[in-house]
Amino acid sequence: MAQPPQLVRVCAPELVSDGLASSHHTYLVELTGDGVICGSARRRFSDFDAIAKLLAARYAGMVLPPLPPKANPLQQRAEGFRQARMRGLALWAERVARVPTLLLDVLTAAF
């Protein structure tokens, strides 16, 4: 059985540091169509959180997929944390992409 085409992929976690004590991870978000990458951008968890809140406000009453939970600094150091978060963000993005109203929204397109 053939795999359905992948529309959204979240991959390649990368640690970004400001050179001081602050750092965060970003993830590569790729939009594909017909097996070709149509667009990509690096996003951090707070970007996903912001778009999820904006979509929830815009589509009050619509059941939206949940994001993976926000983690504290100790959890972020745990083995496998980045991979689990990346899978959770990918699942969220795939679920949003399956809803035509959300996929075609200007907020989602800008993301």
Backbone as a ProteinNet text record, in pm:
[ID]
protein_1_A
[PRIMARY]
MAQPPQLVRVCAPELVSDGLASSHHTYLVELTGDGVICGSARRRFSDFDAIAKLLAARYAGMVLPPLPPKANPLQQRAEGFRQARMRGLALWAERVARVPTLLLDVLTAAF
[TERTIARY]
84.7	0	89.1	62.4	143.9	117.9	223.4	212.4	147.1	57	1.4	110.8	98.4	201.3	207.8	328.2	347.6	336.4	247.9	229.2	319.8	335.8	414.3	513.2	634.9	737.6	808.1	829.7	904.9	1027.9	1146	1268.9	1386.4	1502.2	1630.6	1633.9	1619	1629.7	1768.8	1773.6	1900.2	1902.9	2011.9	2027.6	2076.7	2005	2040.7	2074.4	2191.2	2235.5	2262.7	2231.6	2258.3	2399.4	2478.8	2615.1	2627.9	2516	2516.9	2464.6	2370.5	2317.2	2190.7	2134.7	2006.3	2025.5	1946.7	1948.4	1811.9	1782.1	1656.4	1677.5	1584.2	1590.2	1493.7	1534.4	1445	1429.9	1322.4	1292.4	1266	1309.4	1283.9	1143.3	1058.8	922.4	919.9	887.8	884.6	743.2	698.6	570.6	601.3	542.4	567.8	438.6	450	338	389.8	328.9	373.7	519.6	562.5	697.5	803.8	763.6	857.8	839.4	950.8	942.4	898.1	782.4	725.2	773	808.4	853.7	907.9	993.5	1047.5	1086.3	1086.1	1125.2	1167	1251.8	1289.7	1196.9	1141.2	1048.8	1086.4	1061.1	1081.6	946.4	946.7	821.8	728.8	782.9	698.1	626.6	684.9	617	495.2	511.9	399.5	291	333.2	238.7	160.2	228.8	162.5	60.1	95.4	1.1	-116.7	-91.3	-200.4	-299.7	-249.3	-337.4	-414.8	-348.9	-417.1	-526.9	-497.6	-598.6	-715.5	-685.8	-792.2	-882.9	-823.8	-904.4	-987.2	-928.1	-997.1	-1109	-1087.4	-1184.6	-1239.9	-1287.5	-1347.8	-1462	-1464.7	-1567.6	-1520.6	-1415.8	-1359.7	-1262	-1270	-1177.1	-1044.6	-942	-809.3	-717.4	-620.1	-528.4	-444.6	-412.5	-330.6	-181.8	-110.2	36.1	92	214.2	275.1	293.1	296.3	305.6	437.2	429.6	550	634.5	763.6	851.4	932.2	968.2	1057.2	1202.4	1298.8	1439.2	1492.8	1448	1493.8	1443.7	1316.6	1260.7	1331.5	1372	1436.1	1572.3	1631.8	1762.4	1749.6	1629.7	1608.2	1639.5	1688.1	1719.1	1593.5	1603.5	1491.6	1390.6	1412.9	1315.3	1294.7	1405.4	1393.4	1321.8	1351.2	1285.1	1135.5	1100	958.5	885.7	949.1	886.4	871	971.7	966.7	852.7	836	724.7	590.9	580.3	456.5	423.1	524.4	502.8	466.6	529.7	497.3	353.6	311.5	174.4	75.8	105.2	18.6	9.6	124.1	125.6	51.9	68.5	-1.5	-152.5	-195	-338.7	-397.3	-324.5	-370.9	-380.9	-282.2	-279.6	-392.7	-449.2	-559.7	-694.7	-701.9	-827.3	-818.3	-893.1	-880.6	-895.4	-987.6	-1007.9	-880.2	-814.1	-691.5	-573.1	-565.1	-454.6	-454.6	-573	-583.1	-587	-588.8	-590.5	-459.6	-468.8	-349.6	-249	-295.9	-204.8	-119.1	-183.2	-111.3	-17.5	-61.8	22.5	146.4	131.4	244.9	341	288.4	371.3	469.9
-118.2	0	124.3	215.8	336.7	432.3	500.9	602.1	727.1	794	920	1025.6	1123.7	1227.5	1306.1	1337.5	1414.2	1562	1630.9	1773.2	1859.4	1820.2	1899.4	1807.9	1856.3	1779	1872.4	1825.3	1899.4	1814.7	1871.9	1793.1	1882.1	1823.6	1892.9	1991.7	1942.1	2034.4	2096.4	2223.8	2296.2	2386.7	2381	2466.2	2603.3	2708.1	2845.4	2916.1	2978.4	3048.3	3194.4	3281.4	3423.8	3461.5	3362.7	3388.4	3413.2	3439.5	3460.2	3333.2	3346.5	3230.1	3176.4	3247	3209.4	3124.6	3018.2	2936.3	2870.2	2828.3	2758.1	2670.4	2579	2492.7	2543.2	2531	2557.3	2427.7	2419.7	2301.9	2348	2269.2	2299.3	2250.8	2340.1	2305.8	2313.6	2201.7	2196.6	2165.4	2237.9	2211.9	2147.8	2031.2	1960.9	1939.1	1933.2	1903	1824.7	1713.4	1625.3	1584.4	1566.1	1521.9	1629	1753.6	1863.5	1961	2007	2104.3	2238.7	2286.4	2412.9	2531.6	2506.3	2612.8	2554.6	2628.6	2583.9	2704.8	2684.1	2789	2723	2790.1	2740.8	2806.4	2726.1	2775.2	2716.4	2794.5	2745.1	2712.1	2646.2	2604.1	2722.6	2836.1	2952	3000.5	2978.7	3013.6	2924.1	2793.3	2700.8	2738.7	2772.8	2810.8	2935.9	3033.4	3158	3133.1	3055.4	3030.3	2946.6	2853.6	2772.7	2861.5	2957.4	3048.4	3140.3	3189.3	3275.2	3198.7	3076.8	2995.6	2963.2	2934.5	2904.6	3025.6	3144.5	3266	3293.7	3271.8	3298.6	3196.7	3073.4	2966.8	2911.8	3002.7	2962.4	2865.7	2756.5	2656.4	2540	2559.9	2451.1	2373.3	2242.4	2159.6	2157.1	2212.1	2218.4	2115.2	2064.7	1967.7	2032.6	1957	2013	2009.4	2108.2	2106.8	2014.4	1966.1	1893.9	1991.9	1942.4	2034.4	2111.2	2230	2311.3	2242	2247	2175.6	2273.6	2228.8	2310.5	2276.7	2357.3	2334.3	2195	2136.7	2001.9	1898.9	1910.8	1818	1832.2	1954.1	1978.3	1910.2	1879.1	1812.3	1660.7	1609	1464.3	1399	1276.8	1199.5	1182.2	1211.9	1192.7	1305.8	1411	1520	1585.3	1621.9	1692.6	1608.8	1479.1	1391.7	1380.6	1367.9	1358.4	1489	1602.7	1731.3	1747.6	1710.8	1722.7	1636.9	1516.3	1430.5	1494	1552.5	1618	1738.7	1818.3	1935.3	1892.5	1785.8	1734.3	1684.5	1612.9	1563.7	1680.1	1784	1902.1	1966	1986.5	2050.8	1967.9	1836.3	1748.6	1756	1759.2	1767.5	1900.8	2009	2140	2138.2	2079.2	2076.2	1992.5	1901.1	1817.2	1889	2003.5	2078.9	2192.6	2183.4	2283.9	2427.8	2453.3	2589.1	2641.3	2555.3	2596.7	2605.9	2510.3	2508.7	2634	2681.3	2795.2	2930.7	2928.9	3053.2	3130.1	3262.8	3345.5	3331.5	3306.3	3285	3162.1	3054.1	2929.2	2944.8	3014.1	3035.7	3118.1	3216.2	3298.8	3222	3122.1	3041.6	2959.5
0	0	0	-88.2	-101.8	13.4	54.9	159.3	101.9	178.3	130.4	125.1	36.8	29.4	158.9	199.8	323	291.5	360.5	337.6	424.3	549.5	643.5	713.9	728.3	798.7	895.6	1017.6	1118.8	1149.9	1130.1	1142.8	1181.8	1188	1206	1322.4	1446.9	1559.8	1564.6	1599.8	1603	1725.9	1800	1917.5	1872.9	1914.4	1881.5	2012.1	2016.1	2136.2	2103.2	2199	2176.8	2222.2	2261.2	2303.6	2452.6	2517.9	2663.3	2729.3	2818.8	2889	2824.4	2728.4	2669.7	2544.1	2533.6	2413.1	2397	2275.2	2246.6	2123.8	2102.4	1985	1879	1755.2	1643.3	1565.5	1489.4	1408.1	1266.3	1170.8	1031.3	997.2	948	906.3	753.9	690.1	543.8	496.4	397	331.7	197.2	172.8	47.3	-28.6	-158.1	-245.7	-364.6	-394.4	-502.5	-485.2	-359.9	-332.4	-344.1	-369	-385.4	-268.9	-212.4	-103.1	-159.5	-111.4	-158.6	-75.5	48.1	135.6	263.9	329.6	457.3	542	672.2	765.9	896	971	1103.3	1204.9	1293.5	1395.8	1530.5	1635.2	1770.8	1832.6	1947.7	2010.2	2032.8	2075.2	2102.4	1976.3	1857.6	1732.4	1710.7	1737.3	1726.9	1826.9	1948.4	2053.7	2013.6	1956.8	1915.7	1804.9	1703.3	1592.9	1642.9	1734.3	1789.6	1865	1941.9	2016.6	1922.5	1817.9	1721	1646.5	1606.3	1537.3	1630.5	1756.6	1853.8	1873.9	1876.8	1892.6	1767.4	1651.8	1526.1	1500.3	1538	1511.8	1643	1728.2	1855.6	1827.2	1897.7	1876.4	1791.4	1712.1	1632.3	1719.8	1714.7	1790.7	1715	1777.8	1716.9	1782.3	1708.9	1769.1	1878.8	1983.4	2090.8	2055.4	2105.2	2095	2202.2	2184	2296.2	2412	2534.5	2648.7	2651.5	2709.8	2729	2836.6	2822.4	2915.3	2998.5	3118.2	3201.5	3165.6	3210.1	3172.3	3206.7	3317.6	3352.3	3251.7	3212.4	3113.9	2979.8	2946	2817.9	2807.2	2919.6	2919.2	2916.9	2933.9	2939.8	2805	2812.2	2692.1	2607.6	2482.3	2390.3	2388.1	2467	2472.2	2336.2	2269.9	2141.3	2036.9	2034.1	1936.9	1966.6	2094.4	2131.9	2100	2129.2	2099.7	1949	1872.6	1727.2	1670.7	1722.1	1678	1712.6	1832.7	1873.5	1787.7	1755.6	1669.7	1527.5	1478.9	1345.3	1340.6	1443.9	1450.2	1451	1529.3	1532.5	1394.3	1329.3	1197.7	1093.1	1097.3	1002.9	1023.3	1150.2	1179.4	1133.6	1153.5	1106.4	954.4	887.7	741	681.8	759.1	709.7	710.4	777.5	785	683.3	572.9	466.3	515.4	605.6	657.8	723.1	800.2	868.9	772.1	682.1	585.5	497.5	459.7	370.5	442.4	575.3	652.3	631.6	626	604.4	718.4	840.6	952.8	930.2	887.3	861.9	743.5	640.6	523.1	559.1	647.5	689	778.4	846.8	938.5	857.9
[MASK]
+++++++++++++++++++++++++++++++++++++++++++++++++++++++++++++++++++++++++++++++++++++++++++++++++++++++++++++++

